[in-house]
């Protein structure tokens, strides 16, 4: 009967979506509220999280074809993408470098745990890429995945409010910023806001994912300089 | 009446098959290339190229494609609940993780948005 958890995921999410729709605050996010509901449920009751995980594998599995389907909004925006190719590459490239260098420099102030630093490095890219990078560099794939999910939620929650506050109102700019900083979870949010935001977020997700995989080894060298191997 | 149901089922199956074909071709590419890029991203890129070369018309994809994209946020619920598995790791390193992630995410959001807004048009 554990498959009731699958139905529970749908019902809680749809209920959260319905009940939260009148509230304008970014915290009234159906994804966040549903996640917190289930985390609370398994933390404070004797219900078993493993059963939930098994039952909900179907949704985890559906994420893969859903990522392939992101080609659809991209295709609809292909004219704009071609027209802005230069600006897209420059802003995503800069974004990837800023993502890794800002994360590292702040983390270096707080820790000298090399495994932790290496696991934080790919925090802005989609979790399969982040886990592969962490494996490659000597980070911890599971820690990298956890950080990636947390970062994605953070971007999805606060991203659009922050962008509006900073007068970044161009839908393409908003999409690229979400995809570069909050990968697939940010892209899911961007799809809800608008198809142009969604398409540019998917684009940034792909470009920044690939660039991060290519550039991460350089940042690993930097970590080696700051924290010599013992 | 009956006919249109069959046509609908055929269109849904066709869209499922195309998406799965690209996904598994992408996974195969990932395996033979050993690149740290997931198969689904390879599939996305290949499908995008195929659509642009007009090898497959976009409406072949829409029945399943739009459905998946409409519910993509729902699929992330179990991903987020999965943070439970990492509660020990997260509780040890929470301060470093939270501070560096928050600062870096804010900086990336603003700089990418700002740079693109300046460069575009």
mmCIF file of C-alpha atoms in Angstrom:
data_model
loop_
_atom_site.group_PDB
_atom_site.id
_atom_site.type_symbol
_atom_site.label_atom_id
_atom_site.label_comp_id
_atom_site.label_asym_id
_atom_site.label_seq_id
_atom_site.Cartn_x
_atom_site.Cartn_y
_atom_site.Cartn_z
ATOM 1 C CA UNK A 1 0.000 0.000 0.000
ATOM 2 C CA UNK A 2 3.040 2.252 -0.064
ATOM 3 C CA UNK A 3 1.890 3.538 -3.461
ATOM 4 C CA UNK A 4 -0.631 5.667 -1.587
ATOM 5 C CA UNK A 5 2.421 7.900 -1.041
ATOM 6 C CA UNK A 6 2.484 8.558 -4.774
ATOM 7 C CA UNK A 7 -1.129 9.728 -4.674
ATOM 8 C CA UNK A 8 -0.349 11.671 -1.493
ATOM 9 C CA UNK A 9 2.395 13.602 -3.337
ATOM 10 C CA UNK A 10 -0.073 14.610 -6.045
ATOM 11 C CA UNK A 11 -2.863 15.514 -3.622
ATOM 12 C CA UNK A 12 -0.676 17.536 -1.256
ATOM 13 C CA UNK A 13 0.921 19.389 -4.175
ATOM 14 C CA UNK A 14 -2.414 20.198 -5.836
ATOM 15 C CA UNK A 15 -3.951 21.216 -2.509
ATOM 16 C CA UNK A 16 -0.963 23.445 -1.726
ATOM 17 C CA UNK A 17 -1.229 24.992 -5.174
ATOM 18 C CA UNK A 18 -4.946 25.711 -4.725
ATOM 19 C CA UNK A 19 -4.754 26.968 -1.130
ATOM 20 C CA UNK A 20 -1.648 29.107 -1.633
ATOM 21 C CA UNK A 21 -2.727 30.755 -4.882
ATOM 22 C CA UNK A 22 -4.209 33.879 -3.156
ATOM 23 C CA UNK A 23 -0.902 34.607 -1.355
ATOM 24 C CA UNK A 24 1.686 36.676 -3.164
ATOM 25 C CA UNK A 25 4.713 36.012 -0.929
ATOM 26 C CA UNK A 26 7.434 33.811 -2.466
ATOM 27 C CA UNK A 27 7.329 31.576 0.617
ATOM 28 C CA UNK A 28 3.782 30.511 -0.333
ATOM 29 C CA UNK A 29 5.351 28.172 -2.866
ATOM 30 C CA UNK A 30 3.507 24.867 -3.429
ATOM 31 C CA UNK A 31 6.782 23.000 -4.055
ATOM 32 C CA UNK A 32 8.365 24.238 -0.808
ATOM 33 C CA UNK A 33 5.226 23.676 1.251
ATOM 34 C CA UNK A 34 4.729 20.132 -0.110
ATOM 35 C CA UNK A 35 8.375 19.234 0.577
ATOM 36 C CA UNK A 36 8.206 20.644 4.120
ATOM 37 C CA UNK A 37 4.943 18.784 4.716
ATOM 38 C CA UNK A 38 6.514 15.420 3.893
ATOM 39 C CA UNK A 39 9.810 16.166 5.658
ATOM 40 C CA UNK A 40 7.766 17.074 8.758
ATOM 41 C CA UNK A 41 5.651 13.956 8.363
ATOM 42 C CA UNK A 42 8.654 11.617 8.304
ATOM 43 C CA UNK A 43 10.556 13.529 10.992
ATOM 44 C CA UNK A 44 7.762 13.680 13.553
ATOM 45 C CA UNK A 45 5.852 10.433 12.970
ATOM 46 C CA UNK A 46 6.926 6.809 12.825
ATOM 47 C CA UNK A 47 6.103 6.646 9.104
ATOM 48 C CA UNK A 48 8.991 5.362 7.038
ATOM 49 C CA UNK A 49 10.687 7.677 4.527
ATOM 50 C CA UNK A 50 12.082 4.694 2.573
ATOM 51 C CA UNK A 51 8.531 3.616 1.645
ATOM 52 C CA UNK A 52 7.847 7.117 0.359
ATOM 53 C CA UNK A 53 11.059 7.104 -1.675
ATOM 54 C CA UNK A 54 10.237 3.762 -3.307
ATOM 55 C CA UNK A 55 6.662 4.775 -4.105
ATOM 56 C CA UNK A 56 7.743 8.077 -5.606
ATOM 57 C CA UNK A 57 10.464 6.721 -7.876
ATOM 58 C CA UNK A 58 7.964 7.080 -10.704
ATOM 59 C CA UNK A 59 8.162 10.874 -10.402
ATOM 60 C CA UNK A 60 11.949 10.876 -10.178
ATOM 61 C CA UNK A 61 11.929 8.759 -13.325
ATOM 62 C CA UNK A 62 9.549 11.148 -15.121
ATOM 63 C CA UNK A 63 11.995 14.005 -14.557
ATOM 64 C CA UNK A 64 14.285 12.576 -17.238
ATOM 65 C CA UNK A 65 11.828 12.654 -20.170
ATOM 66 C CA UNK A 66 10.611 16.024 -18.811
ATOM 67 C CA UNK A 67 14.141 17.402 -19.187
ATOM 68 C CA UNK A 68 14.207 16.081 -22.789
ATOM 69 C CA UNK A 69 10.845 17.815 -23.356
ATOM 70 C CA UNK A 70 12.458 21.169 -22.448
ATOM 71 C CA UNK A 71 13.505 21.116 -26.126
ATOM 72 C CA UNK A 72 9.903 22.196 -26.916
ATOM 73 C CA UNK A 73 10.026 25.704 -25.345
ATOM 74 C CA UNK A 74 13.574 26.062 -26.681
ATOM 75 C CA UNK A 75 12.343 25.317 -30.192
ATOM 76 C CA UNK A 76 9.595 27.937 -29.927
ATOM 77 C CA UNK A 77 12.216 30.554 -28.972
ATOM 78 C CA UNK A 78 14.859 29.562 -31.516
ATOM 79 C CA UNK A 79 14.655 32.860 -33.451
ATOM 80 C CA UNK A 80 15.282 34.922 -30.295
ATOM 81 C CA UNK A 81 18.058 32.560 -29.224
ATOM 82 C CA UNK A 82 19.856 32.937 -32.560
ATOM 83 C CA UNK A 83 19.437 36.716 -32.478
ATOM 84 C CA UNK A 84 20.908 36.921 -28.963
ATOM 85 C CA UNK A 85 23.519 34.151 -29.196
ATOM 86 C CA UNK A 86 26.408 36.445 -28.287
ATOM 87 C CA UNK A 87 24.716 37.962 -25.219
ATOM 88 C CA UNK A 88 23.566 34.506 -24.086
ATOM 89 C CA UNK A 89 27.033 32.954 -24.247
ATOM 90 C CA UNK A 90 28.727 35.903 -22.525
ATOM 91 C CA UNK A 91 26.203 36.143 -19.685
ATOM 92 C CA UNK A 92 26.074 32.368 -19.063
ATOM 93 C CA UNK A 93 29.874 32.080 -19.246
ATOM 94 C CA UNK A 94 30.314 34.915 -16.770
ATOM 95 C CA UNK A 95 27.572 33.424 -14.613
ATOM 96 C CA UNK A 96 29.316 30.049 -14.389
ATOM 97 C CA UNK A 97 32.636 31.634 -13.385
ATOM 98 C CA UNK A 98 30.928 33.901 -10.837
ATOM 99 C CA UNK A 99 28.929 30.962 -9.456
ATOM 100 C CA UNK A 100 31.990 28.869 -8.701
ATOM 101 C CA UNK A 101 34.295 31.701 -7.595
ATOM 102 C CA UNK A 102 31.756 33.414 -5.311
ATOM 103 C CA UNK A 103 30.725 30.138 -3.708
ATOM 104 C CA UNK A 104 34.353 29.122 -3.142
ATOM 105 C CA UNK A 105 35.502 32.454 -1.765
ATOM 106 C CA UNK A 106 32.669 32.631 0.768
ATOM 107 C CA UNK A 107 33.062 28.971 1.735
ATOM 108 C CA UNK A 108 36.837 29.379 2.193
ATOM 109 C CA UNK A 109 36.140 31.982 4.890
ATOM 110 C CA UNK A 110 34.124 29.419 6.833
ATOM 111 C CA UNK A 111 35.805 26.078 6.303
ATOM 112 C CA UNK A 112 39.011 24.356 5.263
ATOM 113 C CA UNK A 113 37.276 21.012 4.717
ATOM 114 C CA UNK A 114 38.371 20.132 1.202
ATOM 115 C CA UNK A 115 35.664 17.537 0.573
ATOM 116 C CA UNK A 116 33.023 20.085 1.524
ATOM 117 C CA UNK A 117 34.522 22.728 -0.799
ATOM 118 C CA UNK A 118 34.648 20.284 -3.697
ATOM 119 C CA UNK A 119 31.046 19.270 -3.066
ATOM 120 C CA UNK A 120 29.881 22.910 -3.000
ATOM 121 C CA UNK A 121 31.614 23.780 -6.276
ATOM 122 C CA UNK A 122 28.938 22.460 -8.697
ATOM 123 C CA UNK A 123 26.031 23.819 -6.604
ATOM 124 C CA UNK A 124 24.389 25.779 -9.454
ATOM 125 C CA UNK A 125 23.997 22.961 -11.968
ATOM 126 C CA UNK A 126 21.449 20.200 -12.316
ATOM 127 C CA UNK A 127 22.028 17.339 -9.858
ATOM 128 C CA UNK A 128 23.186 14.592 -12.288
ATOM 129 C CA UNK A 129 25.899 16.928 -13.637
ATOM 130 C CA UNK A 130 26.782 18.111 -10.127
ATOM 131 C CA UNK A 131 27.124 14.533 -8.847
ATOM 132 C CA UNK A 132 29.293 13.574 -11.821
ATOM 133 C CA UNK A 133 31.528 16.621 -11.235
ATOM 134 C CA UNK A 134 31.800 15.855 -7.513
ATOM 135 C CA UNK A 135 32.785 12.269 -8.281
ATOM 136 C CA UNK A 136 35.378 13.508 -10.735
ATOM 137 C CA UNK A 137 36.951 16.106 -8.421
ATOM 138 C CA UNK A 138 36.930 14.166 -5.155
ATOM 139 C CA UNK A 139 33.867 15.782 -3.617
ATOM 140 C CA UNK A 140 30.986 13.846 -2.106
ATOM 141 C CA UNK A 141 28.270 13.160 -4.708
ATOM 142 C CA UNK A 142 25.504 12.854 -2.091
ATOM 143 C CA UNK A 143 26.473 16.118 -0.396
ATOM 144 C CA UNK A 144 26.681 17.818 -3.806
ATOM 145 C CA UNK A 145 23.180 16.562 -4.656
ATOM 146 C CA UNK A 146 21.768 17.833 -1.354
ATOM 147 C CA UNK A 147 23.340 21.278 -1.838
ATOM 148 C CA UNK A 148 22.078 21.424 -5.428
ATOM 149 C CA UNK A 149 18.490 20.723 -4.351
ATOM 150 C CA UNK A 150 18.680 23.332 -1.584
ATOM 151 C CA UNK A 151 20.116 25.929 -3.986
ATOM 152 C CA UNK A 152 17.442 25.140 -6.579
ATOM 153 C CA UNK A 153 14.674 25.668 -4.018
ATOM 154 C CA UNK A 154 16.281 28.898 -2.865
ATOM 155 C CA UNK A 155 16.415 30.237 -6.433
ATOM 156 C CA UNK A 156 12.878 29.113 -7.220
ATOM 157 C CA UNK A 157 11.567 30.790 -4.055
ATOM 158 C CA UNK A 158 13.361 34.112 -4.088
ATOM 159 C CA UNK A 159 14.724 34.396 -7.620
ATOM 160 C CA UNK A 160 11.974 36.300 -9.364
ATOM 161 C CA UNK A 161 11.361 38.681 -6.450
ATOM 162 C CA UNK A 162 15.064 39.509 -6.320
ATOM 163 C CA UNK A 163 15.249 40.028 -10.087
ATOM 164 C CA UNK A 164 12.242 42.362 -10.043
ATOM 165 C CA UNK A 165 13.679 44.228 -7.060
ATOM 166 C CA UNK A 166 16.910 44.773 -9.044
ATOM 167 C CA UNK A 167 14.903 46.037 -12.047
ATOM 168 C CA UNK A 168 15.811 43.024 -14.166
ATOM 169 C CA UNK A 169 12.517 42.850 -16.020
ATOM 170 C CA UNK A 170 13.549 41.480 -19.425
ATOM 171 C CA UNK A 171 11.934 37.990 -19.527
ATOM 172 C CA UNK A 172 14.940 36.530 -21.345
ATOM 173 C CA UNK A 173 17.340 37.956 -18.743
ATOM 174 C CA UNK A 174 15.149 36.565 -15.957
ATOM 175 C CA UNK A 175 15.138 33.115 -17.558
ATOM 176 C CA UNK A 176 18.905 32.999 -18.060
ATOM 177 C CA UNK A 177 19.501 34.152 -14.483
ATOM 178 C CA UNK A 178 17.199 31.428 -13.108
ATOM 179 C CA UNK A 179 18.756 28.679 -15.233
ATOM 180 C CA UNK A 180 22.317 29.720 -14.368
ATOM 181 C CA UNK A 181 21.707 29.975 -10.634
ATOM 182 C CA UNK A 182 18.972 27.444 -9.860
ATOM 183 C CA UNK A 183 19.189 24.842 -12.675
ATOM 184 C CA UNK A 184 16.148 22.569 -13.212
ATOM 185 C CA UNK A 185 14.153 23.616 -10.120
ATOM 186 C CA UNK A 186 14.598 27.255 -11.145
ATOM 187 C CA UNK A 187 13.613 26.312 -14.695
ATOM 188 C CA UNK A 188 10.420 24.663 -13.443
ATOM 189 C CA UNK A 189 9.567 27.937 -11.687
ATOM 190 C CA UNK A 190 10.471 29.944 -14.800
ATOM 191 C CA UNK A 191 8.119 27.778 -16.903
ATOM 192 C CA UNK A 192 5.295 28.762 -14.539
ATOM 193 C CA UNK A 193 6.091 32.458 -14.888
ATOM 194 C CA UNK A 194 6.183 32.442 -18.699
ATOM 195 C CA UNK A 195 7.207 30.442 -21.737
ATOM 196 C CA UNK A 196 9.964 32.890 -22.716
ATOM 197 C CA UNK A 197 11.443 32.772 -19.200
ATOM 198 C CA UNK A 198 11.119 28.970 -19.298
ATOM 199 C CA UNK A 199 12.898 28.614 -22.624
ATOM 200 C CA UNK A 200 15.796 30.878 -21.671
ATOM 201 C CA UNK A 201 16.085 29.158 -18.312
ATOM 202 C CA UNK A 202 16.317 25.734 -20.041
ATOM 203 C CA UNK A 203 18.967 27.172 -22.322
ATOM 204 C CA UNK A 204 20.993 28.494 -19.378
ATOM 205 C CA UNK A 205 20.582 25.150 -17.599
ATOM 206 C CA UNK A 206 22.189 23.338 -20.536
ATOM 207 C CA UNK A 207 24.939 25.887 -21.252
ATOM 208 C CA UNK A 208 25.914 26.432 -17.613
ATOM 209 C CA UNK A 209 25.815 22.679 -16.908
ATOM 210 C CA UNK A 210 28.268 21.946 -19.694
ATOM 211 C CA UNK A 211 30.518 24.955 -18.961
ATOM 212 C CA UNK A 212 30.635 24.062 -15.248
ATOM 213 C CA UNK A 213 31.733 20.511 -16.078
ATOM 214 C CA UNK A 214 34.464 21.921 -18.335
ATOM 215 C CA UNK A 215 35.683 24.649 -15.945
ATOM 216 C CA UNK A 216 35.373 22.850 -12.578
ATOM 217 C CA UNK A 217 38.846 21.239 -12.852
ATOM 218 C CA UNK A 218 40.411 24.738 -12.977
ATOM 219 C CA UNK A 219 38.692 25.670 -9.718
ATOM 220 C CA UNK A 220 39.885 22.402 -8.187
ATOM 221 C CA UNK A 221 43.436 23.598 -8.889
ATOM 222 C CA UNK A 222 42.600 26.824 -7.022
ATOM 223 C CA UNK A 223 41.331 24.843 -4.045
ATOM 224 C CA UNK A 224 44.582 22.869 -4.096
ATOM 225 C CA UNK A 225 46.529 26.148 -3.910
ATOM 226 C CA UNK A 226 44.490 27.450 -0.955
ATOM 227 C CA UNK A 227 44.417 24.156 0.890
ATOM 228 C CA UNK A 228 47.585 22.211 0.159
ATOM 229 C CA UNK A 229 47.273 18.451 0.197
ATOM 230 C CA UNK A 230 48.406 17.163 3.556
ATOM 231 C CA UNK B 1 -16.102 8.896 -32.756
ATOM 232 C CA UNK B 2 -14.270 5.617 -32.210
ATOM 233 C CA UNK B 3 -11.804 6.646 -34.841
ATOM 234 C CA UNK B 4 -10.852 9.857 -33.088
ATOM 235 C CA UNK B 5 -10.098 7.954 -29.863
ATOM 236 C CA UNK B 6 -7.729 5.709 -31.781
ATOM 237 C CA UNK B 7 -6.093 8.720 -33.381
ATOM 238 C CA UNK B 8 -5.665 10.291 -29.938
ATOM 239 C CA UNK B 9 -4.116 7.152 -28.480
ATOM 240 C CA UNK B 10 -1.836 6.881 -31.486
ATOM 241 C CA UNK B 11 -0.711 10.508 -31.081
ATOM 242 C CA UNK B 12 -0.025 10.057 -27.367
ATOM 243 C CA UNK B 13 1.947 6.849 -27.938
ATOM 244 C CA UNK B 14 3.904 8.467 -30.744
ATOM 245 C CA UNK B 15 4.928 11.387 -28.506
ATOM 246 C CA UNK B 16 5.928 9.022 -25.677
ATOM 247 C CA UNK B 17 8.023 6.930 -28.058
ATOM 248 C CA UNK B 18 9.844 9.949 -29.505
ATOM 249 C CA UNK B 19 10.708 11.338 -26.061
ATOM 250 C CA UNK B 20 11.906 7.946 -24.811
ATOM 251 C CA UNK B 21 13.915 7.335 -27.982
ATOM 252 C CA UNK B 22 15.776 10.625 -27.479
ATOM 253 C CA UNK B 23 16.228 9.973 -23.754
ATOM 254 C CA UNK B 24 17.722 6.504 -24.268
ATOM 255 C CA UNK B 25 19.823 7.579 -27.224
ATOM 256 C CA UNK B 26 21.150 10.360 -24.962
ATOM 257 C CA UNK B 27 21.892 7.852 -22.194
ATOM 258 C CA UNK B 28 23.734 5.665 -24.683
ATOM 259 C CA UNK B 29 25.799 8.645 -25.873
ATOM 260 C CA UNK B 30 26.637 9.441 -22.249
ATOM 261 C CA UNK B 31 27.835 5.885 -21.690
ATOM 262 C CA UNK B 32 30.087 5.731 -24.718
ATOM 263 C CA UNK B 33 31.430 9.296 -24.291
ATOM 264 C CA UNK B 34 32.072 9.056 -20.501
ATOM 265 C CA UNK B 35 31.351 12.799 -20.271
ATOM 266 C CA UNK B 36 29.910 14.123 -16.982
ATOM 267 C CA UNK B 37 26.767 15.238 -18.849
ATOM 268 C CA UNK B 38 23.546 13.315 -18.104
ATOM 269 C CA UNK B 39 21.764 11.409 -20.853
ATOM 270 C CA UNK B 40 18.661 13.594 -20.504
ATOM 271 C CA UNK B 41 20.718 16.699 -21.389
ATOM 272 C CA UNK B 42 22.150 14.925 -24.452
ATOM 273 C CA UNK B 43 18.553 13.978 -25.352
ATOM 274 C CA UNK B 44 17.386 17.598 -24.937
ATOM 275 C CA UNK B 45 20.159 18.910 -27.214
ATOM 276 C CA UNK B 46 19.544 16.239 -29.875
ATOM 277 C CA UNK B 47 15.781 16.755 -29.834
ATOM 278 C CA UNK B 48 16.281 20.517 -30.169
ATOM 279 C CA UNK B 49 18.556 19.985 -33.197
ATOM 280 C CA UNK B 50 16.132 17.478 -34.737
ATOM 281 C CA UNK B 51 13.230 19.918 -34.364
ATOM 282 C CA UNK B 52 15.281 22.678 -35.972
ATOM 283 C CA UNK B 53 16.247 20.466 -38.905
ATOM 284 C CA UNK B 54 12.482 19.818 -39.345
ATOM 285 C CA UNK B 55 13.055 16.063 -39.140
ATOM 286 C CA UNK B 56 10.197 15.780 -36.626
ATOM 287 C CA UNK B 57 7.299 18.280 -36.566
ATOM 288 C CA UNK B 58 6.786 19.872 -33.154
ATOM 289 C CA UNK B 59 3.139 18.751 -32.878
ATOM 290 C CA UNK B 60 4.282 15.086 -32.747
ATOM 291 C CA UNK B 61 5.759 15.861 -29.308
ATOM 292 C CA UNK B 62 3.052 17.989 -27.788
ATOM 293 C CA UNK B 63 0.622 15.412 -26.270
ATOM 294 C CA UNK B 64 3.187 14.033 -23.765
ATOM 295 C CA UNK B 65 5.630 16.931 -23.897
ATOM 296 C CA UNK B 66 3.203 19.606 -22.710
ATOM 297 C CA UNK B 67 1.885 17.269 -20.017
ATOM 298 C CA UNK B 68 5.387 16.652 -18.608
ATOM 299 C CA UNK B 69 6.285 20.336 -18.724
ATOM 300 C CA UNK B 70 3.035 21.307 -16.979
ATOM 301 C CA UNK B 71 3.783 18.987 -14.063
ATOM 302 C CA UNK B 72 7.588 19.257 -13.903
ATOM 303 C CA UNK B 73 7.378 21.116 -10.565
ATOM 304 C CA UNK B 74 5.342 18.270 -9.042
ATOM 305 C CA UNK B 75 8.092 15.800 -9.992
ATOM 306 C CA UNK B 76 10.537 17.790 -7.855
ATOM 307 C CA UNK B 77 8.525 17.171 -4.651
ATOM 308 C CA UNK B 78 10.098 13.732 -3.992
ATOM 309 C CA UNK B 79 13.515 15.160 -4.962
ATOM 310 C CA UNK B 80 13.175 17.773 -2.234
ATOM 311 C CA UNK B 81 11.823 15.304 0.335
ATOM 312 C CA UNK B 82 14.974 13.310 -0.473
ATOM 313 C CA UNK B 83 16.936 15.957 1.464
ATOM 314 C CA UNK B 84 15.925 13.854 4.513
ATOM 315 C CA UNK B 85 18.527 11.268 3.498
ATOM 316 C CA UNK B 86 21.257 13.874 3.840
ATOM 317 C CA UNK B 87 20.078 15.421 7.094
ATOM 318 C CA UNK B 88 23.236 14.282 8.940
ATOM 319 C CA UNK B 89 25.661 15.712 6.360
ATOM 320 C CA UNK B 90 23.612 18.893 6.098
ATOM 321 C CA UNK B 91 23.434 19.401 9.863
ATOM 322 C CA UNK B 92 27.223 19.156 10.215
ATOM 323 C CA UNK B 93 28.010 21.666 7.465
ATOM 324 C CA UNK B 94 24.838 23.752 7.452
ATOM 325 C CA UNK B 95 26.424 27.131 8.155
ATOM 326 C CA UNK B 96 28.996 26.960 5.347
ATOM 327 C CA UNK B 97 26.415 25.534 2.946
ATOM 328 C CA UNK B 98 23.733 28.113 3.714
ATOM 329 C CA UNK B 99 25.997 31.185 3.688
ATOM 330 C CA UNK B 100 27.976 30.302 0.550
ATOM 331 C CA UNK B 101 24.884 29.114 -1.346
ATOM 332 C CA UNK B 102 22.769 32.136 -0.476
ATOM 333 C CA UNK B 103 25.502 34.667 -1.288
ATOM 334 C CA UNK B 104 26.532 32.921 -4.492
ATOM 335 C CA UNK B 105 22.963 32.367 -5.729
ATOM 336 C CA UNK B 106 22.100 36.051 -5.201
ATOM 337 C CA UNK B 107 25.295 37.215 -6.941
ATOM 338 C CA UNK B 108 24.742 34.896 -9.931
ATOM 339 C CA UNK B 109 21.066 35.837 -10.332
ATOM 340 C CA UNK B 110 21.793 39.553 -10.354
ATOM 341 C CA UNK B 111 24.955 39.445 -12.465
ATOM 342 C CA UNK B 112 23.583 37.148 -15.189
ATOM 343 C CA UNK B 113 20.336 39.111 -15.411
ATOM 344 C CA UNK B 114 22.154 42.438 -15.400
ATOM 345 C CA UNK B 115 24.818 41.446 -17.973
ATOM 346 C CA UNK B 116 22.237 39.969 -20.347
ATOM 347 C CA UNK B 117 19.939 42.959 -20.017
ATOM 348 C CA UNK B 118 22.862 45.280 -20.906
ATOM 349 C CA UNK B 119 24.147 43.173 -23.814
ATOM 350 C CA UNK B 120 20.885 42.154 -25.497
ATOM 351 C CA UNK B 121 18.911 44.021 -28.204
#
